[in-house]
Amino acid sequence: MINLELPQKLTQVQQMAQQLASGVFRPISRKYDAIEHCDTPEELKPVAQMMAAMSGGGKKGGGSGSDGIKNGANMMGIMGVEAMCWGDVGLMLSIPGSGLGNAAISAVGTTEQKQQYGKLYCAMAITEPGAGSDSAAISTTAVRDGDEWILNGEKIYCTGGQRCDAVVVWATLDKALGKAAIKSFIVPRDNPGMSLVRVEDKMGLRVSDTAALSLNDCRIPVDHVLGSAEIADTEEARKKAFGGVMQTFDNTRPQVAAMALGVARAALEITREIYEKEQVSADFSKLPYNSTARELELYRLEADLEAARLMTLKAAWMADNGQPNSKEASMCKAKAGRMGNEVTLKCVALCGELGYSERTLLEKLARDSKIIDIFEGTQQIQQLIVARHLLGLSSKELK
């Protein structure tokens, strides 16, 4: 029998994150959405200190039974992210020390790199003006010069790129070799040669800074490359090399899916509260033909949210148990991203003027949800990855 109940350890994490979301994030959500461009919100600094103190224990997860099944760091992350994004996605992404670059360093960094940069705020710079969903098309270059690397190129849409302490930059050692030559490099944010070009004005996640960065003869120590600096010389080795670079996303895509879960849950709760005042509520004991159109819509949205939640939990569980989860990570990200968009927009429509106005958070939740279906791999890219896994085809065979 499958047991879908959360163990006590994860329930405690979920409750703590929910308290943070309701006590800290929700009260300042509108404030920082209006301000948009600012330094790290002061309210988030004690939150970062608390999370850093907590991260010392339980990183590799416990809760294992006699069969060795574990619910560890990935499942714990899902619980925390979902609850915090119920409060505000942008504020969750703005917590110092919670950047995508941190996940990359944690996944493939050396012991020394983890010690030096693991507790700092590290962003990730992948996207370029000519390379979006196709990461293999990256043209930022990294050239070895003695005991240093020299980086040149332009990066856009870098989450946390203004406020971070360091950036994990994707660059190529040889453009002609395609993805086999792509490596990740740790670049301190104040490093000479890296400059901030602009901070984007955005539809949603307005408090989270999204930066464009320029690298002009940016020199970093030779040991700042993540993983091996060698270019694979066989097709199989090249697949493994780029797979190592992409490994970060197998852990972070379920967390992005969890962002959509939190936003959708928040929108549904607000909608139910509005409806209950009008004596309309979702009664799951009713048969469909005994329900109103509005009740049926609530049932459908609830079911869609639950389906995305179960897929996300499965992907996180697989990661915690050392099972390859690339397909499942893409499946949950695609499902949850699409679900989050549909649920929040439908809630705006169902609540009419209250949904569209700023009297509730529904319109903000709808704005915030859009990017979740785009960043860390668009809906279309996730479907392509899933199709390759199901059909047993390579990226060359199915584009």
mmCIF file of C-alpha atoms in Angstrom:
data_model
loop_
_atom_site.group_PDB
_atom_site.id
_atom_site.type_symbol
_atom_site.label_atom_id
_atom_site.label_comp_id
_atom_site.label_asym_id
_atom_site.label_seq_id
_atom_site.Cartn_x
_atom_site.Cartn_y
_atom_site.Cartn_z
ATOM 1 C CA MET A 1 0.000 0.000 0.000
ATOM 2 C CA ILE A 2 1.265 3.479 -0.858
ATOM 3 C CA ASN A 3 1.380 5.818 2.135
ATOM 4 C CA LEU A 4 0.986 9.438 1.030
ATOM 5 C CA GLU A 5 1.077 10.902 4.519
ATOM 6 C CA LEU A 6 4.010 13.162 5.322
ATOM 7 C CA PRO A 7 6.340 12.079 8.140
ATOM 8 C CA GLN A 8 6.457 14.301 11.211
ATOM 9 C CA LYS A 9 9.816 15.802 10.297
ATOM 10 C CA LEU A 10 8.489 17.093 6.982
ATOM 11 C CA THR A 11 5.239 18.252 8.545
ATOM 12 C CA GLN A 12 7.230 20.393 10.976
ATOM 13 C CA VAL A 13 9.190 21.954 8.106
ATOM 14 C CA GLN A 14 5.943 22.641 6.276
ATOM 15 C CA GLN A 15 4.382 24.270 9.334
ATOM 16 C CA MET A 16 7.411 26.472 9.993
ATOM 17 C CA ALA A 17 7.500 27.612 6.363
ATOM 18 C CA GLN A 18 3.766 28.321 6.439
ATOM 19 C CA GLN A 19 4.198 30.457 9.560
ATOM 20 C CA LEU A 20 6.972 32.369 7.810
ATOM 21 C CA ALA A 21 4.795 32.872 4.750
ATOM 22 C CA SER A 22 1.762 34.128 6.700
ATOM 23 C CA GLY A 23 3.674 36.111 9.333
ATOM 24 C CA VAL A 24 6.418 37.711 7.218
ATOM 25 C CA PHE A 25 5.765 37.377 3.483
ATOM 26 C CA ARG A 26 2.036 38.100 3.159
ATOM 27 C CA PRO A 27 2.081 41.376 5.170
ATOM 28 C CA ILE A 28 4.826 42.894 2.956
ATOM 29 C CA SER A 29 3.846 41.290 -0.350
ATOM 30 C CA ARG A 30 2.117 44.357 -1.807
ATOM 31 C CA LYS A 31 4.736 46.732 -0.411
ATOM 32 C CA TYR A 32 7.654 45.226 -2.308
ATOM 33 C CA ASP A 33 5.600 44.490 -5.417
ATOM 34 C CA ALA A 34 5.068 48.256 -5.665
ATOM 35 C CA ILE A 35 8.668 49.216 -4.831
ATOM 36 C CA GLU A 36 10.120 46.584 -7.204
ATOM 37 C CA HIS A 37 13.766 47.693 -7.432
ATOM 38 C CA CYS A 38 15.428 47.846 -4.031
ATOM 39 C CA ASP A 39 18.167 46.311 -1.931
ATOM 40 C CA THR A 40 17.468 43.029 -0.188
ATOM 41 C CA PRO A 41 14.358 43.622 1.956
ATOM 42 C CA GLU A 42 15.378 44.064 5.588
ATOM 43 C CA GLU A 43 12.634 41.667 6.687
ATOM 44 C CA LEU A 44 14.399 38.832 4.828
ATOM 45 C CA LYS A 45 17.802 39.137 6.501
ATOM 46 C CA PRO A 46 16.799 37.452 9.789
ATOM 47 C CA VAL A 47 15.007 34.819 7.714
ATOM 48 C CA ALA A 48 18.276 34.052 5.887
ATOM 49 C CA GLN A 49 20.131 33.786 9.203
ATOM 50 C CA MET A 50 17.516 31.396 10.566
ATOM 51 C CA MET A 51 17.625 29.203 7.444
ATOM 52 C CA ALA A 52 21.437 29.127 7.488
ATOM 53 C CA ALA A 53 21.379 27.973 11.108
ATOM 54 C CA MET A 54 18.851 25.247 10.302
ATOM 55 C CA SER A 55 20.716 23.976 7.238
ATOM 56 C CA GLY A 56 23.538 22.616 9.359
ATOM 57 C CA GLY A 57 21.552 19.490 10.164
ATOM 58 C CA GLY A 58 19.395 17.148 8.165
ATOM 59 C CA LYS A 59 20.882 18.010 4.795
ATOM 60 C CA LYS A 60 21.052 14.392 3.683
ATOM 61 C CA GLY A 61 17.671 13.595 5.078
ATOM 62 C CA GLY A 62 16.417 11.062 7.536
ATOM 63 C CA GLY A 63 13.084 9.445 8.046
ATOM 64 C CA SER A 64 14.329 6.162 6.656
ATOM 65 C CA GLY A 65 12.491 2.976 7.466
ATOM 66 C CA SER A 66 13.700 -0.607 7.519
ATOM 67 C CA ASP A 67 13.524 -0.665 3.725
ATOM 68 C CA GLY A 68 15.930 2.255 3.420
ATOM 69 C CA ILE A 69 13.391 4.641 1.896
ATOM 70 C CA LYS A 70 14.313 8.216 2.671
ATOM 71 C CA ASN A 71 12.617 11.589 2.648
ATOM 72 C CA GLY A 72 15.534 13.989 2.673
ATOM 73 C CA ALA A 73 16.726 17.350 1.426
ATOM 74 C CA ASN A 74 14.721 17.363 -1.811
ATOM 75 C CA MET A 75 11.410 16.480 -0.194
ATOM 76 C CA MET A 76 12.118 18.927 2.596
ATOM 77 C CA GLY A 77 12.809 21.619 -0.001
ATOM 78 C CA ILE A 78 9.496 20.899 -1.733
ATOM 79 C CA MET A 79 7.585 21.346 1.521
ATOM 80 C CA GLY A 80 9.351 24.590 2.387
ATOM 81 C CA VAL A 81 9.152 26.159 -1.071
ATOM 82 C CA GLU A 82 5.453 25.343 -1.547
ATOM 83 C CA ALA A 83 4.515 26.889 1.788
ATOM 84 C CA MET A 84 6.672 29.999 1.345
ATOM 85 C CA CYS A 85 5.338 30.606 -2.177
ATOM 86 C CA TRP A 86 1.830 30.533 -0.747
ATOM 87 C CA GLY A 87 3.029 33.756 0.867
ATOM 88 C CA ASP A 88 5.048 35.337 -1.955
ATOM 89 C CA VAL A 89 7.220 33.759 -4.669
ATOM 90 C CA GLY A 90 9.320 36.863 -5.255
ATOM 91 C CA LEU A 91 10.181 37.231 -1.578
ATOM 92 C CA MET A 92 11.072 33.546 -1.325
ATOM 93 C CA LEU A 93 13.456 33.942 -4.273
ATOM 94 C CA SER A 94 14.978 37.029 -2.651
ATOM 95 C CA ILE A 95 16.086 35.313 0.556
ATOM 96 C CA PRO A 96 19.897 35.677 0.679
ATOM 97 C CA GLY A 97 21.630 32.340 0.206
ATOM 98 C CA SER A 98 18.828 30.660 -1.750
ATOM 99 C CA GLY A 99 20.056 31.180 -5.311
ATOM 100 C CA LEU A 100 20.094 28.641 -8.135
ATOM 101 C CA GLY A 101 23.880 28.879 -8.111
ATOM 102 C CA ASN A 102 23.849 27.458 -4.587
ATOM 103 C CA ALA A 103 22.088 24.371 -5.921
ATOM 104 C CA ALA A 104 24.718 23.964 -8.655
ATOM 105 C CA ILE A 105 27.609 24.242 -6.190
ATOM 106 C CA SER A 106 25.887 21.807 -3.859
ATOM 107 C CA ALA A 107 25.333 19.326 -6.700
ATOM 108 C CA VAL A 108 28.740 19.279 -8.415
ATOM 109 C CA GLY A 109 31.094 21.556 -6.453
ATOM 110 C CA THR A 110 34.260 20.379 -4.748
ATOM 111 C CA THR A 111 34.543 20.312 -0.962
ATOM 112 C CA GLU A 112 36.593 23.519 -1.084
ATOM 113 C CA GLN A 113 34.039 25.263 -3.340
ATOM 114 C CA LYS A 114 31.186 24.260 -1.055
ATOM 115 C CA GLN A 115 33.051 25.577 1.972
ATOM 116 C CA GLN A 116 33.945 28.874 0.298
ATOM 117 C CA TYR A 117 30.696 29.617 -1.543
ATOM 118 C CA GLY A 118 28.086 27.238 -0.145
ATOM 119 C CA LYS A 119 26.804 29.679 2.472
ATOM 120 C CA LEU A 120 26.935 32.748 0.240
ATOM 121 C CA TYR A 121 24.157 33.958 -2.100
ATOM 122 C CA CYS A 122 25.006 32.479 -5.517
ATOM 123 C CA ALA A 123 23.012 33.217 -8.664
ATOM 124 C CA MET A 124 23.121 31.285 -11.949
ATOM 125 C CA ALA A 125 23.797 32.906 -15.347
ATOM 126 C CA ILE A 126 22.827 30.700 -18.282
ATOM 127 C CA THR A 127 20.554 32.601 -20.684
ATOM 128 C CA GLU A 128 22.050 34.809 -23.381
ATOM 129 C CA PRO A 129 20.519 37.044 -26.083
ATOM 130 C CA GLY A 130 21.078 34.199 -28.564
ATOM 131 C CA ALA A 131 20.727 31.214 -26.247
ATOM 132 C CA GLY A 132 17.550 30.731 -24.246
ATOM 133 C CA SER A 133 15.981 27.301 -23.999
ATOM 134 C CA ASP A 134 18.831 25.793 -26.020
ATOM 135 C CA SER A 135 21.571 25.773 -23.380
ATOM 136 C CA ALA A 136 23.953 24.096 -25.820
ATOM 137 C CA ALA A 137 23.976 27.281 -27.936
ATOM 138 C CA ILE A 138 25.831 29.273 -25.271
ATOM 139 C CA SER A 139 28.482 31.552 -26.761
ATOM 140 C CA THR A 140 30.077 33.064 -23.625
ATOM 141 C CA THR A 141 33.682 31.882 -23.778
ATOM 142 C CA ALA A 142 36.134 30.670 -21.153
ATOM 143 C CA VAL A 143 39.808 30.589 -22.151
ATOM 144 C CA ARG A 144 42.576 29.120 -19.974
ATOM 145 C CA ASP A 145 45.466 31.520 -19.340
ATOM 146 C CA GLY A 146 47.967 29.967 -16.946
ATOM 147 C CA ASP A 147 46.397 29.786 -13.491
ATOM 148 C CA GLU A 148 43.294 31.738 -14.566
ATOM 149 C CA TRP A 149 40.227 31.530 -16.765
ATOM 150 C CA ILE A 150 39.245 34.536 -18.905
ATOM 151 C CA LEU A 151 35.487 34.870 -19.468
ATOM 152 C CA ASN A 152 33.843 37.004 -22.156
ATOM 153 C CA GLY A 153 30.166 37.255 -23.006
ATOM 154 C CA GLU A 154 26.734 38.597 -22.050
ATOM 155 C CA LYS A 155 24.138 37.032 -19.770
ATOM 156 C CA ILE A 156 20.489 38.044 -19.375
ATOM 157 C CA TYR A 157 17.575 37.115 -17.080
ATOM 158 C CA CYS A 158 19.877 36.204 -14.205
ATOM 159 C CA THR A 159 17.718 35.815 -11.079
ATOM 160 C CA GLY A 160 19.486 37.444 -8.127
ATOM 161 C CA GLY A 161 22.198 38.835 -10.388
ATOM 162 C CA GLN A 162 22.212 42.234 -8.691
ATOM 163 C CA ARG A 163 22.097 41.247 -5.014
ATOM 164 C CA CYS A 164 24.100 38.006 -5.032
ATOM 165 C CA ASP A 165 27.609 37.383 -3.698
ATOM 166 C CA ALA A 166 28.692 35.224 -6.639
ATOM 167 C CA VAL A 167 27.386 33.969 -9.984
ATOM 168 C CA VAL A 168 27.708 30.496 -11.496
ATOM 169 C CA VAL A 169 28.341 31.344 -15.164
ATOM 170 C CA TRP A 170 27.848 28.860 -17.991
ATOM 171 C CA ALA A 171 30.493 29.243 -20.707
ATOM 172 C CA THR A 172 32.025 27.218 -23.514
ATOM 173 C CA LEU A 173 35.639 26.152 -23.878
ATOM 174 C CA ASP A 174 35.167 25.560 -27.605
ATOM 175 C CA LYS A 175 32.032 26.675 -29.436
ATOM 176 C CA ALA A 176 32.674 24.214 -32.281
ATOM 177 C CA LEU A 177 32.309 21.256 -29.898
ATOM 178 C CA GLY A 178 28.787 22.213 -28.789
ATOM 179 C CA LYS A 179 27.486 21.133 -25.397
ATOM 180 C CA ALA A 180 30.478 18.870 -24.707
ATOM 181 C CA ALA A 181 32.616 21.968 -24.087
ATOM 182 C CA ILE A 182 30.156 23.812 -21.814
ATOM 183 C CA LYS A 183 31.318 24.263 -18.223
ATOM 184 C CA SER A 184 30.179 26.204 -15.162
ATOM 185 C CA PHE A 185 32.410 28.760 -13.450
ATOM 186 C CA ILE A 186 32.089 30.505 -10.089
ATOM 187 C CA VAL A 187 32.544 34.261 -10.481
ATOM 188 C CA PRO A 188 32.444 36.549 -7.405
ATOM 189 C CA ARG A 189 29.895 39.315 -7.992
ATOM 190 C CA ASP A 190 32.490 42.091 -7.431
ATOM 191 C CA ASN A 191 35.078 40.410 -9.646
ATOM 192 C CA PRO A 192 36.778 42.837 -12.077
ATOM 193 C CA GLY A 193 35.429 42.300 -15.570
ATOM 194 C CA MET A 194 31.874 41.429 -14.481
ATOM 195 C CA SER A 195 29.471 44.368 -14.593
ATOM 196 C CA LEU A 196 25.754 44.909 -14.094
ATOM 197 C CA VAL A 197 24.141 46.115 -17.317
ATOM 198 C CA ARG A 198 20.553 46.546 -16.097
ATOM 199 C CA VAL A 199 17.858 45.201 -13.803
ATOM 200 C CA GLU A 200 14.673 44.228 -15.648
ATOM 201 C CA ASP A 201 11.203 45.708 -15.083
ATOM 202 C CA LYS A 202 8.842 42.746 -14.928
ATOM 203 C CA MET A 203 5.176 41.743 -14.916
ATOM 204 C CA GLY A 204 5.529 39.504 -11.865
ATOM 205 C CA LEU A 205 8.031 38.540 -9.156
ATOM 206 C CA ARG A 206 8.826 42.237 -9.082
ATOM 207 C CA VAL A 207 10.736 42.177 -5.791
ATOM 208 C CA SER A 208 13.081 39.483 -7.147
ATOM 209 C CA ASP A 209 15.898 41.155 -9.093
ATOM 210 C CA THR A 210 16.455 39.886 -12.634
ATOM 211 C CA ALA A 211 19.719 41.187 -14.062
ATOM 212 C CA ALA A 212 21.685 41.420 -17.295
ATOM 213 C CA LEU A 213 25.423 40.931 -16.779
ATOM 214 C CA SER A 214 28.439 41.604 -18.992
ATOM 215 C CA LEU A 215 31.751 39.756 -18.800
ATOM 216 C CA ASN A 216 34.708 41.531 -20.373
ATOM 217 C CA ASP A 217 38.079 39.810 -19.918
ATOM 218 C CA CYS A 218 36.805 38.640 -16.546
ATOM 219 C CA ARG A 219 39.613 36.689 -14.853
ATOM 220 C CA ILE A 220 38.959 34.035 -12.206
ATOM 221 C CA PRO A 221 41.244 31.433 -10.571
ATOM 222 C CA VAL A 222 41.619 28.159 -12.440
ATOM 223 C CA ASP A 223 39.997 26.193 -9.571
ATOM 224 C CA HIS A 224 36.728 28.142 -9.945
ATOM 225 C CA VAL A 225 35.428 25.717 -12.574
ATOM 226 C CA LEU A 226 32.669 23.397 -11.338
ATOM 227 C CA GLY A 227 33.527 19.783 -12.017
ATOM 228 C CA SER A 228 36.211 18.758 -14.493
ATOM 229 C CA ALA A 229 37.795 21.284 -16.869
ATOM 230 C CA GLU A 230 38.543 18.537 -19.401
ATOM 231 C CA ILE A 231 36.646 18.348 -22.702
ATOM 232 C CA ALA A 232 35.225 14.874 -23.253
ATOM 233 C CA ASP A 233 36.803 13.043 -26.203
ATOM 234 C CA THR A 234 34.075 10.443 -26.844
ATOM 235 C CA GLU A 235 30.355 10.728 -27.525
ATOM 236 C CA GLU A 236 29.465 8.830 -24.356
ATOM 237 C CA ALA A 237 31.796 10.966 -22.248
ATOM 238 C CA ARG A 238 30.339 14.134 -23.789
ATOM 239 C CA LYS A 239 26.838 13.068 -22.816
ATOM 240 C CA LYS A 240 27.995 12.477 -19.252
ATOM 241 C CA ALA A 241 29.855 15.793 -19.126
ATOM 242 C CA PHE A 242 26.865 17.888 -20.174
ATOM 243 C CA GLY A 243 24.615 15.667 -18.077
ATOM 244 C CA GLY A 244 26.673 16.619 -15.047
ATOM 245 C CA VAL A 245 26.176 20.294 -15.818
ATOM 246 C CA MET A 246 22.432 19.710 -16.254
ATOM 247 C CA GLN A 247 22.178 17.601 -13.089
ATOM 248 C CA THR A 248 21.295 20.702 -11.099
ATOM 249 C CA PHE A 249 17.913 20.916 -12.809
ATOM 250 C CA ASP A 250 16.876 17.405 -11.806
ATOM 251 C CA ASN A 251 16.843 18.696 -8.233
ATOM 252 C CA THR A 252 15.591 22.246 -8.827
ATOM 253 C CA ARG A 253 12.775 21.654 -11.334
ATOM 254 C CA PRO A 254 10.616 19.917 -8.705
ATOM 255 C CA GLN A 255 11.215 22.943 -6.484
ATOM 256 C CA VAL A 256 10.052 25.245 -9.289
ATOM 257 C CA ALA A 257 6.985 23.017 -9.585
ATOM 258 C CA ALA A 258 6.483 23.520 -5.837
ATOM 259 C CA MET A 259 6.434 27.294 -6.432
ATOM 260 C CA ALA A 260 3.443 26.784 -8.726
ATOM 261 C CA LEU A 261 1.790 24.579 -6.109
ATOM 262 C CA GLY A 262 2.083 27.327 -3.486
ATOM 263 C CA VAL A 263 0.774 30.064 -5.765
ATOM 264 C CA ALA A 264 -2.156 27.938 -6.962
ATOM 265 C CA ARG A 265 -3.078 26.911 -3.420
ATOM 266 C CA ALA A 266 -3.069 30.557 -2.338
ATOM 267 C CA ALA A 267 -5.342 31.551 -5.238
ATOM 268 C CA LEU A 268 -7.783 28.715 -4.535
ATOM 269 C CA GLU A 269 -7.959 29.531 -0.827
ATOM 270 C CA ILE A 270 -8.734 33.193 -1.527
ATOM 271 C CA THR A 271 -11.364 32.175 -4.090
ATOM 272 C CA ARG A 272 -12.997 29.744 -1.665
ATOM 273 C CA GLU A 273 -13.114 32.430 1.036
ATOM 274 C CA ILE A 274 -14.861 34.819 -1.354
ATOM 275 C CA TYR A 275 -17.293 32.128 -2.477
ATOM 276 C CA GLU A 276 -18.116 30.962 1.037
ATOM 277 C CA LYS A 277 -19.343 34.458 1.830
ATOM 278 C CA GLU A 278 -21.852 33.900 -0.974
ATOM 279 C CA GLN A 279 -22.764 30.423 0.348
ATOM 280 C CA VAL A 280 -20.907 28.678 -2.479
ATOM 281 C CA SER A 281 -18.442 25.973 -1.419
ATOM 282 C CA ALA A 282 -16.798 22.879 -2.855
ATOM 283 C CA ASP A 283 -18.666 19.885 -1.421
ATOM 284 C CA PHE A 284 -16.895 16.773 -2.666
ATOM 285 C CA SER A 285 -19.688 14.527 -1.397
ATOM 286 C CA LYS A 286 -21.959 15.872 -4.146
ATOM 287 C CA LEU A 287 -22.273 14.161 -7.498
ATOM 288 C CA PRO A 288 -21.261 16.378 -10.452
ATOM 289 C CA TYR A 289 -24.774 16.709 -11.851
ATOM 290 C CA ASN A 290 -25.982 17.993 -8.454
ATOM 291 C CA SER A 291 -23.383 20.775 -8.424
ATOM 292 C CA THR A 292 -23.406 24.271 -9.878
ATOM 293 C CA ALA A 293 -21.029 25.331 -12.654
ATOM 294 C CA ARG A 294 -18.954 27.317 -10.152
ATOM 295 C CA GLU A 295 -18.680 24.337 -7.804
ATOM 296 C CA LEU A 296 -17.642 22.088 -10.675
ATOM 297 C CA GLU A 297 -14.927 24.552 -11.650
ATOM 298 C CA LEU A 298 -13.567 24.524 -8.112
ATOM 299 C CA TYR A 299 -13.552 20.709 -8.139
ATOM 300 C CA ARG A 300 -11.612 20.665 -11.397
ATOM 301 C CA LEU A 301 -9.038 23.197 -10.206
ATOM 302 C CA GLU A 302 -8.554 21.328 -6.922
ATOM 303 C CA ALA A 303 -8.026 18.054 -8.796
ATOM 304 C CA ASP A 304 -5.500 19.674 -11.152
ATOM 305 C CA LEU A 305 -3.559 21.039 -8.168
ATOM 306 C CA GLU A 306 -3.545 17.642 -6.465
ATOM 307 C CA ALA A 307 -2.298 15.873 -9.602
ATOM 308 C CA ALA A 308 0.599 18.334 -9.918
ATOM 309 C CA ARG A 309 1.381 17.957 -6.206
ATOM 310 C CA LEU A 310 1.657 14.162 -6.397
ATOM 311 C CA MET A 311 3.899 14.329 -9.475
ATOM 312 C CA THR A 312 6.159 16.818 -7.711
ATOM 313 C CA LEU A 313 6.426 14.702 -4.581
ATOM 314 C CA LYS A 314 7.361 11.667 -6.680
ATOM 315 C CA ALA A 315 10.192 13.515 -8.453
ATOM 316 C CA ALA A 316 11.584 14.775 -5.132
ATOM 317 C CA TRP A 317 11.287 11.330 -3.522
ATOM 318 C CA MET A 318 13.209 9.766 -6.397
ATOM 319 C CA ALA A 319 16.022 12.289 -6.021
ATOM 320 C CA ASP A 320 16.248 11.599 -2.284
ATOM 321 C CA ASN A 321 16.470 7.876 -2.967
ATOM 322 C CA GLY A 322 19.189 8.128 -5.609
ATOM 323 C CA GLN A 323 16.899 7.238 -8.498
ATOM 324 C CA PRO A 324 17.316 8.980 -11.898
ATOM 325 C CA ASN A 325 14.477 11.490 -12.069
ATOM 326 C CA SER A 326 15.182 13.648 -15.111
ATOM 327 C CA LYS A 327 11.936 12.610 -16.818
ATOM 328 C CA GLU A 328 9.858 12.985 -13.656
ATOM 329 C CA ALA A 329 11.464 16.362 -12.849
ATOM 330 C CA SER A 330 10.466 17.662 -16.276
ATOM 331 C CA MET A 331 6.998 16.116 -16.034
ATOM 332 C CA CYS A 332 6.181 17.756 -12.716
ATOM 333 C CA LYS A 333 7.637 21.088 -13.798
ATOM 334 C CA ALA A 334 5.580 21.059 -17.014
ATOM 335 C CA LYS A 335 2.384 19.965 -15.266
ATOM 336 C CA ALA A 336 2.686 22.321 -12.296
ATOM 337 C CA GLY A 337 3.753 25.305 -14.390
ATOM 338 C CA ARG A 338 0.752 24.967 -16.680
ATOM 339 C CA MET A 339 -1.554 24.249 -13.738
ATOM 340 C CA GLY A 340 -0.379 27.331 -11.834
ATOM 341 C CA ASN A 341 -1.103 29.594 -14.798
ATOM 342 C CA GLU A 342 -4.541 28.108 -15.377
ATOM 343 C CA VAL A 343 -5.622 28.038 -11.730
ATOM 344 C CA THR A 344 -4.600 31.619 -10.909
ATOM 345 C CA LEU A 345 -6.136 33.080 -14.072
ATOM 346 C CA LYS A 346 -9.322 31.066 -13.589
ATOM 347 C CA CYS A 347 -9.571 32.286 -9.980
ATOM 348 C CA VAL A 348 -9.287 35.879 -11.226
ATOM 349 C CA ALA A 349 -12.113 35.194 -13.668
ATOM 350 C CA LEU A 350 -14.287 33.397 -11.116
ATOM 351 C CA CYS A 351 -14.031 36.292 -8.664
ATOM 352 C CA GLY A 352 -14.753 38.989 -11.235
ATOM 353 C CA GLU A 353 -13.999 42.518 -10.082
ATOM 354 C CA LEU A 354 -12.524 41.282 -6.803
ATOM 355 C CA GLY A 355 -10.140 39.060 -8.733
ATOM 356 C CA TYR A 356 -8.984 41.790 -11.086
ATOM 357 C CA SER A 357 -8.617 44.564 -8.499
ATOM 358 C CA GLU A 358 -5.880 44.963 -5.904
ATOM 359 C CA ARG A 359 -8.381 44.423 -3.088
ATOM 360 C CA THR A 360 -7.224 40.793 -3.059
ATOM 361 C CA LEU A 361 -3.922 39.172 -4.038
ATOM 362 C CA LEU A 362 -5.486 37.222 -6.903
ATOM 363 C CA GLU A 363 -4.264 39.509 -9.702
ATOM 364 C CA LYS A 364 -0.747 39.491 -8.226
ATOM 365 C CA LEU A 365 -0.745 35.720 -7.922
ATOM 366 C CA ALA A 366 -1.756 35.491 -11.590
ATOM 367 C CA ARG A 367 1.106 37.805 -12.592
ATOM 368 C CA ASP A 368 3.620 35.926 -10.469
ATOM 369 C CA SER A 369 2.551 32.514 -11.765
ATOM 370 C CA LYS A 370 3.363 33.211 -15.418
ATOM 371 C CA ILE A 371 7.142 33.053 -15.100
ATOM 372 C CA ILE A 372 7.019 29.713 -13.267
ATOM 373 C CA ASP A 373 5.936 28.089 -16.542
ATOM 374 C CA ILE A 374 8.890 29.726 -18.318
ATOM 375 C CA PHE A 375 12.067 29.830 -16.233
ATOM 376 C CA GLU A 376 14.298 26.781 -15.650
ATOM 377 C CA GLY A 377 13.042 25.360 -18.920
ATOM 378 C CA THR A 378 9.867 26.406 -20.691
ATOM 379 C CA GLN A 379 6.721 24.287 -20.928
ATOM 380 C CA GLN A 380 7.703 23.302 -24.473
ATOM 381 C CA ILE A 381 11.237 22.281 -23.488
ATOM 382 C CA GLN A 382 9.957 20.135 -20.618
ATOM 383 C CA GLN A 383 7.586 18.337 -22.988
ATOM 384 C CA LEU A 384 10.487 17.779 -25.396
ATOM 385 C CA ILE A 385 12.634 16.274 -22.628
ATOM 386 C CA VAL A 386 9.789 13.976 -21.564
ATOM 387 C CA ALA A 387 9.216 12.901 -25.176
ATOM 388 C CA ARG A 388 12.920 12.021 -25.589
ATOM 389 C CA HIS A 389 12.788 9.855 -22.476
ATOM 390 C CA LEU A 390 9.585 8.088 -23.519
ATOM 391 C CA LEU A 391 10.745 7.464 -27.103
ATOM 392 C CA GLY A 392 14.362 6.685 -26.214
ATOM 393 C CA LEU A 393 15.675 9.389 -28.554
ATOM 394 C CA SER A 394 18.619 11.739 -28.159
ATOM 395 C CA SER A 395 18.548 15.526 -28.394
ATOM 396 C CA LYS A 396 19.963 15.215 -31.928
ATOM 397 C CA GLU A 397 17.239 12.780 -32.947
ATOM 398 C CA LEU A 398 14.339 14.776 -31.488
ATOM 399 C CA LYS A 399 14.585 18.562 -31.570
#
